[in-house]
GROMACS .gro file of C-alpha atoms in nm:
model
  512
    1MET     CA    1   9.135   9.706  12.578
    2LEU     CA    2   8.981   9.718  12.261
    3HIS     CA    3   9.247   9.510  11.997
    4TRP     CA    4   9.491   9.437  12.278
    5PHE     CA    5   9.563   9.074  12.097
    6ASN     CA    6   9.577   9.202  11.781
    7PRO     CA    7   9.931   9.192  11.616
    8ILE     CA    8   9.823   9.281  11.264
    9VAL     CA    9   9.724   9.613  11.393
   10TRP     CA   10  10.032   9.631  11.510
   11PHE     CA   11  10.202   9.560  11.175
   12ALA     CA   12  10.002   9.829  11.052
   13MET     CA   13  10.137  10.056  11.322
   14LYS     CA   14  10.479   9.940  11.152
   15LYS     CA   15  10.518   9.735  11.461
   16MET     CA   16  10.339   9.951  11.720
   17ARG     CA   17  10.562   9.940  12.088
   18ALA     CA   18  10.334   9.893  12.372
   19ASP     CA   19  10.478  10.000  12.713
   20ILE     CA   20  10.210  10.046  12.915
   21GLU     CA   21   9.833  10.012  12.960
   22CYS     CA   22   9.839  10.372  12.752
   23ALA     CA   23  10.041  10.219  12.457
   24CYS     CA   24   9.775  10.369  12.219
   25ASP     CA   25   9.842  10.695  12.345
   26MET     CA   26  10.203  10.699  12.335
   27TYR     CA   27  10.194  10.551  11.997
   28VAL     CA   28  10.016  10.891  11.875
   29LEU     CA   29  10.213  11.096  12.124
   30GLU     CA   30  10.569  10.958  11.913
   31ASN     CA   31  10.406  11.090  11.587
   32LEU     CA   32  10.302  11.406  11.706
   33GLU     CA   33  10.545  11.752  11.781
   34GLU     CA   34  10.587  11.819  12.131
   35ASN     CA   35  10.372  12.135  12.131
   36GLU     CA   36  10.082  11.937  11.987
   37PHE     CA   37  10.060  11.701  12.302
   38THR     CA   38   9.844  11.905  12.486
   39HIS     CA   39   9.613  11.943  12.179
   40TYR     CA   40   9.617  11.542  12.191
   41GLY     CA   41   9.512  11.519  12.554
   42ARG     CA   42   9.256  11.767  12.501
   43THR     CA   43   9.060  11.515  12.281
   44ILE     CA   44   9.130  11.267  12.531
   45ILE     CA   45   8.903  11.456  12.754
   46LYS     CA   46   8.652  11.576  12.476
   47LEU     CA   47   8.584  11.245  12.377
   48SER     CA   48   8.542  11.087  12.727
   49SER     CA   49   8.320  11.378  12.813
   50LEU     CA   50   8.073  11.265  12.506
   51ILE     CA   51   8.046  10.924  12.580
   52SER     CA   52   7.995  10.974  12.943
   53ARG     CA   53   7.630  11.053  12.829
   54PRO     CA   54   7.387  10.767  12.839
   55GLN     CA   55   7.242  10.804  12.517
   56HIS     CA   56   7.591  10.808  12.367
   57ASN     CA   57   7.699  10.488  12.194
   58LYS     CA   58   8.003  10.356  12.388
   59MET     CA   59   8.073  10.074  12.106
   60LEU     CA   60   8.189  10.391  11.885
   61TYR     CA   61   8.518  10.523  12.130
   62ALA     CA   62   8.551  10.146  12.226
   63TYR     CA   63   8.903  10.281  12.396
   64PHE     CA   64   8.770  10.555  12.594
   65TYR     CA   65   8.501  10.313  12.775
   66GLU     CA   66   8.699  10.348  13.121
   67GLY     CA   67   8.630  10.487  13.438
   68LYS     CA   68   8.756  10.796  13.574
   69GLU     CA   69   9.080  10.692  13.728
   70GLN     CA   70   9.195  10.519  13.352
   71ILE     CA   71   9.125  10.868  13.209
   72GLU     CA   72   9.330  11.062  13.468
   73ARG     CA   73   9.589  10.783  13.417
   74ARG     CA   74   9.627  10.841  13.053
   75ILE     CA   75   9.593  11.272  13.076
   76ILE     CA   76   9.909  11.224  13.328
   77MET     CA   77  10.093  10.963  13.103
   78ILE     CA   78  10.014  11.251  12.833
   79ASN     CA   79  10.149  11.507  13.033
   80MET     CA   80  10.483  11.335  13.141
   81PHE     CA   81  10.560  11.184  12.793
   82LYS     CA   82  10.911  11.243  12.627
   83LYS     CA   83  10.992  11.164  12.259
   84GLY     CA   84  11.211  10.889  12.162
   85SER     CA   85  11.086  10.656  12.411
   86TYR     CA   86  10.946  10.447  12.132
   87LYS     CA   87  11.032  10.414  11.821
   88LEU     CA   88  10.712  10.435  11.600
   89SER     CA   89  10.585  10.541  11.258
   90ALA     CA   90  10.232  10.656  11.186
   91ILE     CA   91   9.953  10.444  11.065
   92ALA     CA   92   9.689  10.492  10.779
   93LEU     CA   93   9.390  10.663  11.025
   94ILE     CA   94   9.176  10.345  11.035
   95PHE     CA   95   9.201  10.258  11.325
   96PHE     CA   96   9.087  10.301  11.456
   97ILE     CA   97   9.032  10.521  11.401
   98VAL     CA   98   8.873  10.303  11.412
   99LEU     CA   99   9.020  10.309  11.689
  100GLY     CA  100   8.846  10.603  11.632
  101CYS     CA  101   8.991  10.875  11.735
  102CYS     CA  102   9.170  11.072  11.667
  103THR     CA  103   9.250  11.356  11.407
  104LEU     CA  104   9.421  11.694  11.445
  105THR     CA  105   9.279  11.988  11.227
  106ASN     CA  106   9.622  12.093  11.077
  107ALA     CA  107   9.791  11.697  11.084
  108GLU     CA  108   9.985  11.634  10.746
  109THR     CA  109   9.896  11.382  10.526
  110GLY     CA  110  10.043  11.110  10.368
  111THR     CA  111  10.084  11.081  10.016
  112ASN     CA  112  10.157  10.710   9.965
  113THR     CA  113   9.810  10.665   9.815
  114THR     CA  114   9.763  10.710   9.449
  115LEU     CA  115   9.463  10.723   9.266
  116LYS     CA  116   9.419  10.474   8.965
  117PRO     CA  117   9.229  10.580   8.663
  118GLU     CA  118   9.002  10.337   8.517
  119LYS     CA  119   8.812  10.284   8.197
  120ASN     CA  120   8.551  10.566   8.148
  121THR     CA  121   8.160  10.482   8.189
  122GLU     CA  122   7.890  10.671   8.241
  123THR     CA  123   8.028  10.770   8.570
  124GLU     CA  124   8.387  10.823   8.581
  125GLN     CA  125   8.552  10.555   8.745
  126PHE     CA  126   8.843  10.593   8.994
  127SER     CA  127   9.027  10.381   9.307
  128PHE     CA  128   9.284  10.422   9.572
  129ASP     CA  129   9.564  10.230   9.573
  130GLU     CA  130   9.604  10.174   9.930
  131ALA     CA  131   9.831   9.863  10.087
  132GLU     CA  132   9.648   9.890  10.414
  133LYS     CA  133   9.257   9.905  10.409
  134VAL     CA  134   9.005   9.819  10.669
  135PHE     CA  135   8.662   9.732  10.600
  136SER     CA  136   8.339   9.685  10.812
  137THR     CA  137   8.175   9.430  10.628
  138LEU     CA  138   8.291   9.066  10.501
  139ASP     CA  139   8.159   9.082  10.189
  140ARG     CA  140   8.351   9.453  10.097
  141ALA     CA  141   8.689   9.279  10.216
  142MET     CA  142   8.628   8.980   9.987
  143ASP     CA  143   8.642   9.219   9.702
  144PHE     CA  144   9.028   9.271   9.788
  145ILE     CA  145   9.134   8.962   9.962
  146ASP     CA  146   9.270   8.735   9.696
  147PHE     CA  147   9.275   8.422   9.889
  148ASP     CA  148   8.994   8.176  10.032
  149PHE     CA  149   8.983   8.153  10.418
  150LYS     CA  150   8.738   8.051  10.654
  151VAL     CA  151   8.584   8.286  10.927
  152PRO     CA  152   8.334   8.123  11.224
  153ASP     CA  153   7.960   8.123  11.168
  154LYS     CA  154   7.924   8.116  11.540
  155MET     CA  155   7.995   8.343  11.819
  156PRO     CA  156   8.045   8.335  12.197
  157THR     CA  157   7.764   8.534  12.423
  158ASP     CA  158   7.863   8.914  12.404
  159TYR     CA  159   8.041   8.900  12.114
  160GLU     CA  160   7.989   9.087  11.781
  161PHE     CA  161   8.195   9.126  11.445
  162ASP     CA  162   8.401   9.457  11.454
  163LYS     CA  163   8.656   9.497  11.169
  164ILE     CA  164   8.849   9.321  10.928
  165PHE     CA  165   9.181   9.459  10.812
  166PHE     CA  166   9.369   9.344  10.486
  167TYR     CA  167   9.762   9.412  10.386
  168GLU     CA  168   9.807   9.306  10.077
  169GLU     CA  169  10.196   9.313  10.048
  170LYS     CA  170  10.200   9.038  10.312
  171GLY     CA  171   9.890   8.838  10.233
  172LEU     CA  172   9.763   8.900  10.567
  173ALA     CA  173   9.407   8.972  10.696
  174SER     CA  174   9.271   9.016  11.071
  175VAL     CA  175   8.915   8.934  11.098
  176ASP     CA  176   8.835   9.112  11.434
  177PHE     CA  177   8.557   9.081  11.694
  178THR     CA  178   8.505   9.241  12.010
  179LYS     CA  179   8.360   9.120  12.380
  180VAL     CA  180   8.185   9.382  12.574
  181ASP     CA  181   8.237   9.302  12.959
  182VAL     CA  182   8.111   9.478  13.211
  183ASP     CA  183   8.351   9.794  13.227
  184LYS     CA  184   8.566   9.724  12.909
  185GLN     CA  185   8.600   9.599  12.561
  186ILE     CA  186   8.832   9.314  12.462
  187GLY     CA  187   8.961   9.268  12.129
  188VAL     CA  188   8.972   8.925  11.970
  189SER     CA  189   9.148   8.852  11.631
  190ILE     CA  190   9.165   8.547  11.406
  191LEU     CA  191   9.489   8.621  11.159
  192VAL     CA  192   9.466   8.466  10.843
  193SER     CA  193   9.764   8.459  10.571
  194ASN     CA  194   9.881   8.239  10.244
  195ASN     CA  195  10.231   8.305  10.408
  196ASP     CA  196  10.391   8.095  10.734
  197MET     CA  197  10.190   8.268  11.007
  198ILE     CA  198  10.480   8.139  11.252
  199LYS     CA  199  10.784   8.278  11.065
  200TYR     CA  200  10.579   8.625  11.005
  201LEU     CA  201  10.503   8.636  11.379
  202LYS     CA  202  10.873   8.574  11.487
  203GLU     CA  203  11.023   8.859  11.248
  204MET     CA  204  10.720   9.141  11.370
  205HIS     CA  205  10.852   9.048  11.715
  206SER     CA  206  11.248   9.013  11.675
  207ASP     CA  207  11.206   9.358  11.539
  208ALA     CA  208  11.100   9.465  11.904
  209ASN     CA  209  11.116   9.820  12.021
  210GLU     CA  210  11.389   9.977  12.228
  211LYS     CA  211  11.319  10.156  12.512
  212VAL     CA  212  11.494  10.532  12.581
  213ILE     CA  213  11.460  10.603  12.952
  214ASN     CA  214  11.687  10.911  13.116
  215GLU     CA  215  11.881  10.882  12.741
  216ARG     CA  216  11.966  10.525  12.807
  217THR     CA  217  11.874  10.278  12.530
  218ILE     CA  218  11.764   9.986  12.666
  219LYS     CA  219  11.693   9.668  12.422
  220PRO     CA  220  11.468   9.385  12.513
  221ASN     CA  221  11.596   9.021  12.525
  222ILE     CA  222  11.339   8.804  12.326
  223LYS     CA  223  11.262   8.414  12.346
  224PHE     CA  224  11.067   8.247  12.163
  225SER     CA  225  10.921   7.892  12.231
  226GLU     CA  226  10.685   7.626  12.045
  227GLU     CA  227  10.502   7.346  12.183
  228PRO     CA  228  10.178   7.181  12.001
  229MET     CA  229   9.812   7.255  12.124
  230ASN     CA  230   9.490   7.137  12.029
  231ILE     CA  231   9.193   7.322  12.030
  232SER     CA  232   8.823   7.224  11.931
  233ASN     CA  233   9.000   6.920  11.731
  234ILE     CA  234   9.212   7.137  11.547
  235GLN     CA  235   9.603   7.028  11.556
  236GLY     CA  236   9.834   7.353  11.603
  237THR     CA  237  10.110   7.519  11.752
  238CYS     CA  238  10.142   7.743  12.074
  239LEU     CA  239  10.397   7.982  12.000
  240THR     CA  240  10.506   8.182  12.303
  241VAL     CA  241  10.702   8.499  12.248
  242SER     CA  242  10.877   8.652  12.591
  243LYS     CA  243  11.033   9.001  12.614
  244ASP     CA  244  11.199   9.163  12.869
  245TRP     CA  245  11.400   9.484  12.939
  246ASP     CA  246  11.668   9.536  13.211
  247ILE     CA  247  11.507   9.876  13.371
  248LYS     CA  248  11.685   9.975  13.690
  249GLU     CA  249  11.501  10.148  13.993
  250GLU     CA  250  11.732  10.423  13.911
  251ASP     CA  251  11.571  10.450  13.574
  252LEU     CA  252  11.202  10.559  13.739
  253GLU     CA  253  11.293  10.903  13.880
  254ASP     CA  254  11.101  11.086  13.570
  255TYR     CA  255  10.810  10.865  13.649
  256ARG     CA  256  10.782  10.930  13.991
  257LYS     CA  257  10.738  11.288  13.937
  258HIS     CA  258  10.412  11.205  13.805
  259ASP     CA  259  10.297  10.993  14.058
  260THR     CA  260   9.972  11.107  14.261
  261GLY     CA  261   9.829  10.927  14.572
  262ARG     CA  262   9.622  10.643  14.344
  263ILE     CA  263   9.768  10.663  14.012
  264LYS     CA  264  10.157  10.532  13.920
  265VAL     CA  265  10.281  10.526  13.594
  266ARG     CA  266  10.551  10.266  13.511
  267PRO     CA  267  10.752  10.103  13.188
  268ILE     CA  268  10.676   9.772  13.141
  269THR     CA  269  10.971   9.565  13.203
  270LYS     CA  270  10.829   9.239  13.064
  271ILE     CA  271  10.583   9.109  12.827
  272VAL     CA  272  10.464   8.749  12.749
  273GLU     CA  273  10.212   8.654  12.457
  274LYS     CA  274  10.069   8.365  12.304
  275TYR     CA  275   9.926   8.241  11.978
  276PHE     CA  276   9.725   7.962  11.877
  277ILE     CA  277   9.848   7.882  11.514
  278TRP     CA  278   9.731   7.646  11.262
  279GLN     CA  279   9.712   7.507  10.885
  280ASP     CA  280   9.413   7.433  10.675
  281GLY     CA  281   9.516   7.347  10.338
  282ASN     CA  282   9.768   7.664  10.218
  283ILE     CA  283   9.608   7.880  10.437
  284TRP     CA  284   9.761   7.972  10.800
  285TYR     CA  285   9.549   8.101  11.083
  286SER     CA  286   9.631   8.220  11.447
  287ILE     CA  287   9.471   8.365  11.735
  288PRO     CA  288   9.649   8.558  11.977
  289TYR     CA  289   9.519   8.471  12.314
  290TYR     CA  290   9.745   8.574  12.600
  291ARG     CA  291   9.892   8.841  12.717
  292LYS     CA  292  10.085   8.934  13.068
  293ASN     CA  293  10.264   9.279  13.097
  294GLY     CA  294  10.498   9.310  13.443
  295ASP     CA  295  10.633   9.626  13.568
  296PHE     CA  296  10.788   9.758  13.925
  297GLU     CA  297  10.423   9.764  14.038
  298GLY     CA  298  10.296   9.415  13.935
  299PHE     CA  299  10.186   9.271  13.651
  300SER     CA  300   9.818   9.272  13.405
  301LEU     CA  301   9.675   8.980  13.238
  302SER     CA  302   9.465   8.950  12.941
  303GLU     CA  303   9.330   8.632  12.790
  304ILE     CA  304   9.066   8.504  12.598
  305PRO     CA  305   8.896   8.218  12.764
  306ARG     CA  306   8.957   7.907  12.631
  307ASP     CA  307   8.579   7.782  12.579
  308ASP     CA  308   8.542   8.138  12.374
  309ILE     CA  309   8.803   7.991  12.130
  310LYS     CA  310   8.632   7.678  12.089
  311ILE     CA  311   8.303   7.792  11.989
  312LEU     CA  312   8.473   8.054  11.731
  313LEU     CA  313   8.685   7.771  11.599
  314SER     CA  314   8.430   7.507  11.586
  315SER     CA  315   8.226   7.691  11.338
  316LEU     CA  316   8.492   7.780  11.071
  317LYS     CA  317   8.321   7.798  10.740
  318PHE     CA  318   8.396   7.962  10.404
  319PRO     CA  319   8.206   8.316  10.379
  320LYS     CA  320   7.970   8.168  10.125
  321ASP     CA  321   7.865   7.927  10.361
  322ILE     CA  322   7.796   8.159  10.627
  323GLN     CA  323   7.446   8.172  10.802
  324ASN     CA  324   7.452   8.270  11.157
  325ILE     CA  325   7.672   8.582  11.189
  326GLU     CA  326   7.605   8.876  10.985
  327TYR     CA  327   7.935   9.030  10.899
  328LYS     CA  328   7.843   9.378  10.917
  329SER     CA  329   8.028   9.593  11.167
  330ARG     CA  330   7.780   9.794  11.468
  331ASP     CA  331   7.934  10.137  11.344
  332TYR     CA  332   7.895  10.039  10.953
  333ASP     CA  333   7.673  10.348  10.910
  334ARG     CA  334   7.928  10.606  11.136
  335PHE     CA  335   8.293  10.474  10.969
  336LEU     CA  336   8.341  10.404  10.593
  337GLU     CA  337   8.662  10.422  10.426
  338ILE     CA  338   8.647  10.496  10.057
  339TYR     CA  339   8.837  10.287   9.814
  340SER     CA  340   8.632  10.323   9.455
  341ASN     CA  341   8.289  10.432   9.311
  342LYS     CA  342   8.139  10.097   9.472
  343ASP     CA  343   8.224  10.264   9.840
  344LEU     CA  344   8.068  10.573   9.716
  345GLU     CA  345   7.719  10.440   9.664
  346ALA     CA  346   7.731  10.301  10.032
  347ALA     CA  347   7.825  10.654  10.138
  348ARG     CA  348   7.553  10.791   9.963
  349GLU     CA  349   7.299  10.573  10.209
  350ILE     CA  350   7.510  10.669  10.534
  351LEU     CA  351   7.550  11.022  10.427
  352GLY     CA  352   7.167  11.054  10.333
  353PHE     CA  353   7.271  11.252   9.980
  354ALA     CA  354   7.507  11.180   9.698
  355PRO     CA  355   7.872  11.312   9.790
  356LYS     CA  356   8.056  11.556   9.563
  357PHE     CA  357   8.369  11.357   9.445
  358PRO     CA  358   8.561  11.570   9.187
  359LEU     CA  359   8.858  11.360   9.065
  360ASN     CA  360   9.024  11.669   8.951
  361LEU     CA  361   9.027  12.053   9.111
  362PRO     CA  362   9.151  12.374   8.935
  363GLY     CA  363   9.559  12.395   8.983
  364GLY     CA  364   9.600  12.007   8.964
  365PHE     CA  365   9.468  11.873   9.292
  366VAL     CA  366   9.342  11.518   9.306
  367PRO     CA  367   9.154  11.321   9.569
  368VAL     CA  368   9.423  11.092   9.753
  369SER     CA  369   9.229  10.949  10.058
  370SER     CA  370   8.867  10.974  10.164
  371LEU     CA  371   8.625  10.812  10.461
  372ILE     CA  372   8.296  10.881  10.658
  373ARG     CA  373   8.346  10.915  11.056
  374PRO     CA  374   8.203  11.098  11.326
  375PHE     CA  375   8.320  11.467  11.366
  376SER     CA  376   8.271  11.690  11.700
  377GLU     CA  377   8.211  12.046  11.670
  378THR     CA  378   8.211  12.353  11.895
  379LEU     CA  379   7.923  12.578  11.882
  380HIS     CA  380   7.889  12.923  12.090
  381ASP     CA  381   7.877  12.853  12.465
  382ASN     CA  382   8.116  12.577  12.443
  383LYS     CA  383   7.812  12.345  12.326
  384LEU     CA  384   7.950  12.029  12.172
  385VAL     CA  385   7.791  11.847  11.864
  386GLU     CA  386   7.886  11.525  11.738
  387MET     CA  387   7.791  11.478  11.337
  388ILE     CA  388   7.895  11.240  11.062
  389LYS     CA  389   8.084  11.392  10.793
  390MET     CA  390   8.266  11.279  10.452
  391GLU     CA  391   8.625  11.379  10.458
  392THR     CA  392   8.827  11.400  10.139
  393ILE     CA  393   9.188  11.490  10.070
  394PHE     CA  394   9.306  11.655   9.797
  395GLN     CA  395   9.716  11.679   9.727
  396LEU     CA  396   9.891  11.810   9.373
  397LYS     CA  397   9.918  11.476   9.161
  398ASP     CA  398  10.275  11.345   9.172
  399LYS     CA  399  10.433  11.598   9.381
  400ASP     CA  400  10.577  11.579   9.760
  401SER     CA  401  10.419  11.935   9.893
  402ILE     CA  402  10.281  12.113  10.174
  403GLN     CA  403   9.981  12.237   9.982
  404GLU     CA  404   9.666  12.028  10.033
  405ILE     CA  405   9.321  12.088  10.028
  406SER     CA  406   9.036  11.904  10.268
  407LEU     CA  407   8.681  11.882  10.156
  408TYR     CA  408   8.397  11.784  10.438
  409GLN     CA  409   8.010  11.736  10.369
  410THR     CA  410   7.738  11.664  10.579
  411ASN     CA  411   7.380  11.709  10.605
  412ASP     CA  412   7.409  11.824  10.993
  413THR     CA  413   7.362  12.197  10.961
  414SER     CA  414   7.410  12.312  11.289
  415LYS     CA  415   7.775  12.441  11.258
  416TYR     CA  416   7.708  12.683  10.958
  417ASP     CA  417   7.369  12.765  11.148
  418ASP     CA  418   7.553  12.881  11.436
  419MET     CA  419   7.798  13.076  11.247
  420ILE     CA  420   7.525  13.253  11.050
  421GLN     CA  421   7.366  13.347  11.373
  422ASN     CA  422   7.634  13.464  11.537
  423GLY     CA  423   7.869  13.589  11.274
  424TYR     CA  424   8.148  13.368  11.438
  425ILE     CA  425   8.320  13.021  11.494
  426SER     CA  426   8.360  12.887  11.811
  427LEU     CA  427   8.662  12.710  11.926
  428GLU     CA  428   8.743  12.533  12.277
  429TYR     CA  429   9.063  12.636  12.414
  430TYR     CA  430   9.240  12.567  12.777
  431LYS     CA  431   9.321  12.848  13.044
  432ASP     CA  432   9.582  12.565  13.212
  433PRO     CA  433   9.827  12.477  12.929
  434ILE     CA  434   9.930  12.185  13.142
  435ILE     CA  435   9.710  11.896  13.100
  436ASP     CA  436   9.602  11.729  13.451
  437ALA     CA  437   9.307  11.560  13.553
  438LYS     CA  438   9.134  11.879  13.664
  439VAL     CA  439   9.167  12.051  13.321
  440LYS     CA  440   8.820  12.001  13.203
  441ASN     CA  441   8.739  12.250  13.461
  442ASN     CA  442   8.915  12.551  13.276
  443VAL     CA  443   8.767  12.498  12.940
  444ALA     CA  444   8.703  12.821  12.762
  445GLU     CA  445   8.538  12.977  12.416
  446LYS     CA  446   8.783  13.139  12.184
  447LYS     CA  447   8.536  13.341  11.895
  448ILE     CA  448   8.687  13.371  11.520
  449ASP     CA  449   8.501  13.637  11.312
  450VAL     CA  450   8.377  13.504  10.977
  451VAL     CA  451   8.371  13.693  10.669
  452SER     CA  452   8.054  13.642  10.424
  453ILE     CA  453   8.088  13.659  10.064
  454MET     CA  454   7.913  13.520   9.763
  455ILE     CA  455   8.002  13.259   9.528
  456ASN     CA  456   7.792  13.161   9.188
  457ASP     CA  457   7.516  13.336   9.423
  458ILE     CA  458   7.576  13.117   9.705
  459LYS     CA  459   7.637  13.262  10.055
  460VAL     CA  460   8.002  13.120  10.157
  461LEU     CA  461   8.120  13.182  10.512
  462LYS     CA  462   8.499  13.246  10.521
  463TYR     CA  463   8.774  13.223  10.857
  464GLU     CA  464   9.129  13.187  10.936
  465LEU     CA  465   9.262  12.888  11.177
  466ASP     CA  466   9.603  12.887  11.355
  467ILE     CA  467   9.817  12.609  11.239
  468THR     CA  468  10.025  12.411  11.492
  469ASN     CA  469  10.182  12.171  11.347
  470PRO     CA  470  10.551  12.325  11.323
  471ASN     CA  471  10.671  12.119  11.042
  472ILE     CA  472  10.399  12.327  10.791
  473ILE     CA  473  10.497  12.636  11.011
  474SER     CA  474  10.872  12.625  10.971
  475LYS     CA  475  10.775  12.615  10.591
  476GLY     CA  476  10.612  12.997  10.664
  477ILE     CA  477  10.270  12.856  10.627
  478THR     CA  478  10.101  12.972  10.993
  479LYS     CA  479   9.729  12.978  10.906
  480THR     CA  480   9.461  12.750  10.739
  481GLN     CA  481   9.220  12.933  10.469
  482ASN     CA  482   8.833  12.761  10.500
  483TYR     CA  483   8.517  12.828  10.363
  484ILE     CA  484   8.212  12.689  10.418
  485TRP     CA  485   7.877  12.709  10.268
  486LYS     CA  486   7.522  12.542  10.228
  487GLN     CA  487   7.362  12.396   9.895
  488ASN     CA  488   7.022  12.218   9.917
  489ASP     CA  489   7.044  12.143  10.314
  490VAL     CA  490   7.400  11.978  10.285
  491VAL     CA  491   7.665  12.180  10.446
  492TYR     CA  492   8.011  12.158  10.258
  493GLU     CA  493   8.344  12.297  10.379
  494THR     CA  494   8.709  12.354  10.253
  495GLN     CA  495   9.025  12.408  10.430
  496PHE     CA  496   9.349  12.495  10.254
  497ILE     CA  497   9.710  12.433  10.338
  498GLY     CA  498   9.933  12.684  10.141
  499ASP     CA  499   9.977  12.807   9.821
  500THR     CA  500   9.678  12.601   9.634
  501GLY     CA  501   9.607  12.885   9.399
  502ASN     CA  502   9.289  13.082   9.350
  503GLN     CA  503   9.103  12.955   9.664
  504GLN     CA  504   8.767  13.117   9.523
  505GLU     CA  505   8.791  12.942   9.200
  506ILE     CA  506   8.815  12.607   9.356
  507VAL     CA  507   8.538  12.658   9.595
  508LYS     CA  508   8.367  12.784   9.286
  509ALA     CA  509   8.429  12.446   9.101
  510LEU     CA  510   8.303  12.257   9.417
  511ILE     CA  511   7.989  12.434   9.430
  512ASN     CA  512   7.889  12.398   9.053
   0.00000   0.00000   0.00000
């Protein structure tokens, strides 16, 4: 399980609560509205079908690198999920994304990212002030992390560098690696901080999750223990965290309703986690290396081999001295968070063209976030294609409003060409509203007509999509307005939510 050992990611997700092996799914569901659960389940099925193709890069969706039974287990869990089983809050889309996964077309976007103007040069400068950042290269991470720390210069067999996460307010970073096993991918993290790591981990776990089962709130019993530990001649401390919940047999009635012949989903009743923690000068380090989950059916154990830890720790060096590891993730050319002009230079290399990045749009809209990632699009006859796009979100400056504009850019013209040829846009929908293990056999095609208009002598296709987010619908907004066009073999698409003013004037500004 990717990042199974990575508590810094849990912190980024406001201390994500693990319940079962499907914890990541339950985290997402807790933050969706109930009528969006079906859409999330469909996304799971769509992505799992994508990676089943031999030519597909399975490193992209690591959390889908599972067998048929596990996919079925996740879908059944989604179908039975009830709000309130966890107390969670949303994470910035890295992850990932990174964990990758992840978007709903009509989901609301947070407004906690601000645009900082910088001094004007020949090219206008910008930067996004985000408290939580993710990087695909060590060099880019060091542009933001304001303390010196060491990283491994050697990795065990089958390991590779994944990502670096940085949480500025906590002075905390996580250098993540992945180990590719026969049928799964395991995350290994080295946490670094200029603050007391033991204190941080205890505070994080002390605010441990409650469980709500059959309307009964169950708080965990939490215990900490510390003992000396030595790995690769590094003197440190082993911190053990134990959590258990008093769940009764009668609490399982809801779970049993969804049992199948092979699959039983049960709440976790006990978790034991272990961390190796040490100091080097003023910097704290930690490796979460052990996790054991127990439920009524048994237990599952994840543990990083001690020999692997020794190899990582025996080669720790400052970044300037690294010689044997290229700290650039495999998906460097597929995922990129945009934080400043420097990232736009990398974006140009990934996309194959210079992206449009206006700092102001008519009506007072400014960019609040931007990233590059893979998207899945459905063409006619349910043909599924994957393309790399840059997505930039615009909102009204210094205003908390529902109005939002999304700009998408890609040099893959297949969606646009398909719409031109057929006169409609294709969407997938499912004949059976209940997500189950066989739902992928019930896929149907929904055709939405497009209207062709001319803006600045450019043919622009316009269409509408239904909004499914009830928070937006409650404000009287039921549809998005979408415009798509092609310029110089690059396809641009805008999506408008709410009263954004003269949409065609905004499209005109983007075309110019």
